[in-house]
């Protein structure tokens, strides 16, 4: 059986908060890039038996079906297939549920693998909606390159291909390989319910998105970076202000944020962002990579680093390359 390979969709402007919980529609618009270097692999089989349960084996272990049931229910309804179930196997070659957006690549790969198992005409927009029901960020992982997901929408759109801004690079800094204690789903719901600045966040997110989109269209990294910063800092401000604050950051995360600020003072573009986890991702250019990597490697206990192009277009592959899966 062929594997589908996808890459995580890393948000430069964050989706954080749901407009509609059951339909999994985001409350804020997001702007994202595909991370070429990281991969999820998935293959699925369709079983013509409605008494059989849907099954997902993730990195070799069965996962609780509740996390996947809204996805499978929607997919079956939307494709007009009631009496079937799916058996899927999925693997990541990077830490799962640790803040590297594994659910975005995971659900995108699952949607494409189920489409293939159904043997129907390929349709990226439809797969984007299916994936988005599982994890809203996954709706963006169907294209690679630069994508956007509007507030209130389940379906993302490609805005620029992977080659649009070829000098851009991402440095992915792994501060911890552990799974996060609070899921992004749970954390954003707590923010919606209890963060004092939530309605302000909804307004600011629209501005962050509009300005970042314009900076992207002008290929202005400094401007894009400054809007990226407002977006992720705004998202974490919500979490810090909760009655029971959610702290995804580690001391190393703050160390890296300060390191990027220091580099920018010297005129080196190092624009960091973070998601629901302690990892730090730095957007920069190919030319500036050596200076940033040198500084990152100067530490006594070096971080695990990966450098990635912008890309991540889904592909089919016969096998998973050896040594690629953790
Ligand atoms: O799609 P989810 O439920 O995994 O949430 C994604 C949330 C962030 O990664 C923090 C932001 C984003 O837009 O990807």
Coordinates of C-alpha atoms and ligand atoms in Angstrom, one line a residue:
X1 CA 0.0 0.0 0.0
X2 CA 1.3 3.5 -0.9
X3 CA 2.2 5.9 1.8
X4 CA 1.1 9.6 1.7
X5 CA 3.7 12.0 3.0
X6 CA 2.9 15.5 4.3
X7 CA 4.7 18.2 6.2
X8 CA 3.6 20.3 9.2
X9 CA 2.0 23.6 8.6
X10 CA 3.8 26.2 10.8
X11 CA 1.8 29.3 11.5
X12 CA 3.5 32.6 11.2
X13 CA 0.2 34.2 12.2
X14 CA -1.6 32.0 14.7
X15 CA -5.0 30.4 14.8
X16 CA -5.9 30.3 18.5
X17 CA -9.5 29.9 19.6
X18 CA -12.5 28.4 18.0
X19 CA -15.5 30.2 16.5
X20 CA -17.5 27.0 16.4
X21 CA -16.3 24.1 18.6
X22 CA -18.2 21.2 17.1
X23 CA -17.5 22.3 13.5
X24 CA -13.9 23.1 14.5
X25 CA -13.9 26.5 12.8
X26 CA -11.1 28.9 13.8
X27 CA -11.9 32.3 15.4
X28 CA -8.8 33.9 14.0
X29 CA -7.2 34.0 10.5
X30 CA -3.8 32.2 10.1
X31 CA -1.0 32.4 7.7
X32 CA 1.4 29.5 7.5
X33 CA 4.3 27.8 5.8
X34 CA 5.0 24.1 5.0
X35 CA 8.0 22.7 6.8
X36 CA 9.8 20.7 4.1
X37 CA 12.2 18.9 6.5
X38 CA 9.6 17.2 8.8
X39 CA 7.2 14.5 7.6
X40 CA 4.1 12.5 8.6
X41 CA 3.4 9.3 6.7
X42 CA 0.0 7.7 6.5
X43 CA -1.6 4.8 4.7
X44 CA -5.3 3.7 5.1
X45 CA -7.5 0.9 4.2
X46 CA -11.3 1.1 3.7
X47 CA -13.3 -1.7 5.3
X48 CA -16.8 -2.3 4.0
X49 CA -18.3 -3.2 7.4
X50 CA -20.1 -0.6 9.4
X51 CA -19.8 -2.7 12.6
X52 CA -16.0 -2.4 12.5
X53 CA -14.4 0.5 14.4
X54 CA -12.2 3.1 12.8
X55 CA -8.6 2.5 13.9
X56 CA -5.5 4.6 13.8
X57 CA -2.1 3.3 14.7
X58 CA 0.2 6.2 15.4
X59 CA 3.9 5.6 15.6
X60 CA 3.2 1.9 16.3
X61 CA 0.6 2.3 19.0
X62 CA -3.2 2.4 18.7
X63 CA -4.7 5.8 19.6
X64 CA -8.0 6.6 21.3
X65 CA -10.7 6.7 18.6
X66 CA -12.5 9.7 20.2
X67 CA -9.8 12.1 19.0
X68 CA -10.5 10.9 15.5
X69 CA -14.2 10.4 15.5
X70 CA -15.3 13.9 14.4
X71 CA -12.9 13.6 11.5
X72 CA -14.1 10.1 10.4
X73 CA -17.8 11.1 10.9
X74 CA -17.5 14.2 8.7
X75 CA -15.5 12.4 6.0
X76 CA -18.0 9.6 5.7
X77 CA -21.0 11.9 5.6
X78 CA -19.3 14.3 3.2
X79 CA -18.3 11.5 0.8
X80 CA -21.6 9.7 1.1
X81 CA -20.1 6.6 2.6
X82 CA -22.1 5.5 5.7
X83 CA -21.4 1.8 6.0
X84 CA -17.6 1.7 6.1
X85 CA -14.7 2.1 8.4
X86 CA -11.0 2.9 8.0
X87 CA -7.9 1.3 9.3
X88 CA -5.0 3.7 9.2
X89 CA -1.3 3.7 10.1
X90 CA 0.5 6.9 10.7
X91 CA 4.2 7.7 11.5
X92 CA 6.1 10.9 12.1
X93 CA 9.8 11.5 11.7
X94 CA 9.8 14.2 14.3
X95 CA 8.5 14.4 17.9
X96 CA 4.7 13.9 18.1
X97 CA 2.4 16.3 20.1
X98 CA 5.5 18.3 21.3
X99 CA 4.9 21.7 19.6
X100 CA 6.1 20.8 16.0
X101 CA 2.5 20.9 14.6
X102 CA 2.4 17.1 14.1
X103 CA -1.4 17.1 14.2
X104 CA -1.4 19.4 11.1
X105 CA 0.7 17.0 9.0
X106 CA -1.0 14.0 10.6
X107 CA -4.6 14.9 9.8
X108 CA -3.6 16.1 6.3
X109 CA -1.9 12.8 5.6
X110 CA -4.9 10.9 7.0
X111 CA -7.3 12.8 4.8
X112 CA -5.3 12.1 1.7
X113 CA -4.8 8.4 2.6
X114 CA -8.6 8.0 3.2
X115 CA -9.4 9.7 -0.1
X116 CA -7.0 7.3 -1.8
X117 CA -8.6 4.3 0.0
X118 CA -12.0 5.5 -1.2
X119 CA -10.7 5.5 -4.8
X120 CA -12.4 8.7 -5.7
X121 CA -11.3 11.7 -7.8
X122 CA -8.6 13.6 -5.9
X123 CA -9.9 17.0 -4.6
X124 CA -7.5 19.0 -2.4
X125 CA -10.1 21.5 -1.2
X126 CA -12.3 18.7 0.0
X127 CA -9.4 17.0 1.8
X128 CA -8.5 20.4 3.4
X129 CA -12.0 20.5 4.9
X130 CA -11.8 16.9 6.1
X131 CA -8.4 17.5 7.6
X132 CA -9.6 20.7 9.2
X133 CA -12.3 18.9 11.0
X134 CA -9.6 16.8 12.8
X135 CA -7.3 19.8 13.5
X136 CA -7.9 23.2 12.0
X137 CA -4.3 23.8 11.3
X138 CA -4.3 20.6 9.2
X139 CA -6.5 22.2 6.6
X140 CA -3.4 24.3 5.6
X141 CA -1.1 21.3 5.2
X142 CA -2.6 20.1 1.9
X143 CA -0.4 22.3 -0.4
X144 CA 3.0 23.1 0.9
X145 CA 4.4 26.6 0.4
X146 CA 2.5 29.5 1.9
X147 CA -1.2 29.1 2.9
X148 CA -3.9 30.9 4.7
X149 CA -7.0 29.9 6.7
X150 CA -9.7 32.5 7.1
X151 CA -11.5 33.0 10.4
X152 CA -14.7 30.9 10.4
X153 CA -13.5 28.7 7.6
X154 CA -12.7 25.0 7.5
X155 CA -11.0 25.1 4.2
X156 CA -7.6 26.7 3.7
X157 CA -6.1 28.2 0.5
X158 CA -2.7 28.1 -1.1
X159 CA -1.4 31.7 -1.5
X160 CA 2.2 31.2 -2.8
X161 CA 4.1 28.1 -3.9
X162 CA 7.2 26.8 -2.2
X163 CA 9.5 28.6 -4.6
X164 CA 7.9 32.0 -4.0
X165 CA 10.6 33.2 -1.6
X166 CA 13.5 30.8 -2.1
X167 CA 16.0 32.5 0.3
X168 CA 13.8 31.8 3.3
X169 CA 14.9 29.2 5.8
X170 CA 13.5 27.8 9.1
X171 CA 15.7 26.7 12.0
X172 CA 13.7 24.3 14.2
X173 CA 15.1 24.2 17.6
X174 CA 14.1 21.3 19.8
X175 CA 14.2 22.2 23.4
X176 CA 12.4 19.0 24.6
X177 CA 11.1 15.9 22.9
X178 CA 8.4 15.2 25.5
X179 CA 4.7 15.3 24.7
X180 CA 3.0 18.5 25.9
X181 CA 1.0 18.3 29.1
X182 CA -2.0 20.3 27.7
X183 CA -3.3 19.8 24.2
X184 CA -3.7 23.0 22.0
X185 CA -7.4 22.1 21.8
X186 CA -7.8 22.3 25.6
X187 CA -5.5 25.4 26.0
X188 CA -7.3 27.4 23.4
X189 CA -10.7 26.6 24.8
X190 CA -9.5 27.7 28.3
X191 CA -8.4 31.0 26.7
X192 CA -11.7 31.5 24.9
X193 CA -13.6 30.9 28.2
X194 CA -11.4 32.7 30.7
X195 CA -8.6 34.9 29.2
X196 CA -9.5 38.5 30.0
X197 CA -8.0 39.8 26.7
X198 CA -9.7 37.2 24.4
X199 CA -11.9 39.7 22.5
X200 CA -9.0 42.0 22.0
X201 CA -7.0 39.0 20.6
X202 CA -9.7 38.4 18.1
X203 CA -9.5 42.0 16.8
X204 CA -5.7 42.1 16.9
X205 CA -5.4 38.8 15.0
X206 CA -7.2 40.3 12.0
X207 CA -4.7 43.2 11.9
X208 CA -1.7 40.8 12.5
X209 CA -2.9 38.7 9.6
X210 CA -3.6 41.6 7.2
X211 CA -0.3 43.3 7.8
X212 CA 1.7 40.0 7.7
X213 CA 0.0 39.0 4.4
X214 CA 1.0 42.4 2.9
X215 CA 4.6 42.0 4.2
X216 CA 4.7 38.5 2.7
X217 CA 3.5 39.8 -0.7
X218 CA 6.2 42.4 -0.6
X219 CA 8.8 39.9 0.6
X220 CA 9.6 42.2 3.5
X221 CA 11.1 39.9 6.2
X222 CA 11.6 42.6 8.9
X223 CA 7.9 43.6 8.6
X224 CA 6.7 40.0 8.4
X225 CA 8.8 39.1 11.4
X226 CA 7.5 41.9 13.6
X227 CA 3.9 40.8 12.9
X228 CA 4.8 37.2 13.6
X229 CA 6.1 38.3 16.9
X230 CA 2.9 40.1 17.8
X231 CA 0.9 37.1 16.9
X232 CA 2.7 34.4 19.0
X233 CA 3.3 36.8 21.9
X234 CA -0.4 37.7 21.8
X235 CA -1.3 34.0 21.9
X236 CA 0.9 33.3 24.9
X237 CA -0.3 36.4 26.7
X238 CA -3.7 34.8 26.7
X239 CA -2.3 31.7 28.3
X240 CA -0.3 33.6 30.9
X241 CA -3.3 35.5 32.0
X242 CA -5.6 32.5 32.7
X243 CA -6.7 31.9 36.3
X244 CA -4.5 28.8 36.0
X245 CA -1.8 29.9 33.6
X246 CA -0.7 27.5 30.9
X247 CA 3.1 27.6 30.6
X248 CA 4.4 25.7 27.6
X249 CA 7.7 27.7 27.8
X250 CA 10.9 26.2 29.2
X251 CA 13.8 28.3 30.4
X252 CA 15.5 27.3 27.1
X253 CA 12.6 28.8 25.1
X254 CA 13.2 32.2 26.7
X255 CA 16.9 31.8 26.2
X256 CA 16.2 31.4 22.5
X257 CA 13.8 34.3 22.3
X258 CA 16.6 36.5 23.9
X259 CA 19.2 35.1 21.5
X260 CA 17.1 36.0 18.5
X261 CA 16.5 39.5 19.9
X262 CA 20.3 39.9 20.3
X263 CA 20.9 38.7 16.7
X264 CA 18.4 41.2 15.4
X265 CA 20.2 44.0 17.3
X266 CA 23.3 43.1 15.3
X267 CA 21.3 43.4 12.1
X268 CA 20.8 39.6 11.6
X269 CA 17.2 38.7 10.7
X270 CA 16.2 35.9 13.2
X271 CA 12.5 36.0 13.7
X272 CA 11.3 33.4 16.2
X273 CA 7.8 31.9 16.7
X274 CA 6.4 29.2 19.0
X275 CA 3.3 27.1 19.1
X276 CA 1.6 25.0 21.8
X277 CA 4.9 23.6 23.1
X278 CA 8.4 24.7 24.2
X279 CA 10.1 24.5 20.7
X280 CA 11.3 27.6 19.0
X281 CA 11.3 28.0 15.2
X282 CA 13.4 30.8 13.7
X283 CA 12.6 32.3 10.3
X284 CA 15.6 33.7 8.5
X285 CA 17.4 33.7 5.2
X286 CA 20.0 31.3 3.7
X287 CA 22.7 34.0 3.9
X288 CA 22.2 34.5 7.6
X289 CA 22.0 30.9 8.6
X290 CA 25.7 30.4 9.4
X291 CA 25.8 33.3 11.9
X292 CA 22.7 32.1 13.7
X293 CA 23.7 28.4 13.7
X294 CA 27.2 29.4 15.1
X295 CA 25.5 31.2 18.0
X296 CA 23.1 28.3 18.6
X297 CA 25.9 25.8 18.8
X298 CA 28.0 27.9 21.2
X299 CA 26.0 26.5 24.1
X300 CA 27.5 23.9 26.6
X301 CA 24.6 21.5 26.0
X302 CA 23.8 22.0 22.2
X303 CA 20.2 22.0 21.1
X304 CA 18.9 19.6 18.6
X305 CA 18.6 21.6 15.4
X306 CA 17.0 21.1 12.0
X307 CA 17.2 23.5 9.1
X308 CA 14.3 23.5 6.6
X309 CA 13.3 25.1 3.4
X310 CA 9.7 26.3 2.9
X311 CA 7.9 23.4 1.1
X312 CA 6.0 20.4 2.3
X313 CA 3.9 19.6 -0.8
X314 CA 2.2 16.3 -0.1
X315 CA 3.7 13.3 -2.1
X316 CA 3.0 9.6 -2.5
X317 CA 5.8 7.2 -1.7
X318 CA 6.2 3.5 -1.9
X319 CA 8.1 3.2 1.4
X320 CA 9.3 5.3 4.3
X321 CA 13.0 6.1 3.9
X322 CA 15.2 4.1 6.3
X323 CA 16.1 5.9 9.5
X324 CA 13.6 8.6 8.8
X325 CA 11.1 7.7 11.5
X326 CA 11.9 8.3 15.1
Ligands
LIG1 O1 -4.9 22.8 14.8 P1 -4.5 22.6 16.2 O2 -5.7 22.3 17.1 O3 -3.4 21.7 16.4 O4 -4.0 24.1 16.8 C1 -2.9 24.7 16.2 C2 -2.5 25.9 17.1 C3 -1.2 26.5 16.7 O5 -0.3 25.6 16.2 C4 -0.6 27.1 18.0 C5 -1.4 27.7 15.7 C6 -1.6 27.3 14.3 O6 -2.3 28.2 13.6 O7 -1.1 26.3 13.8

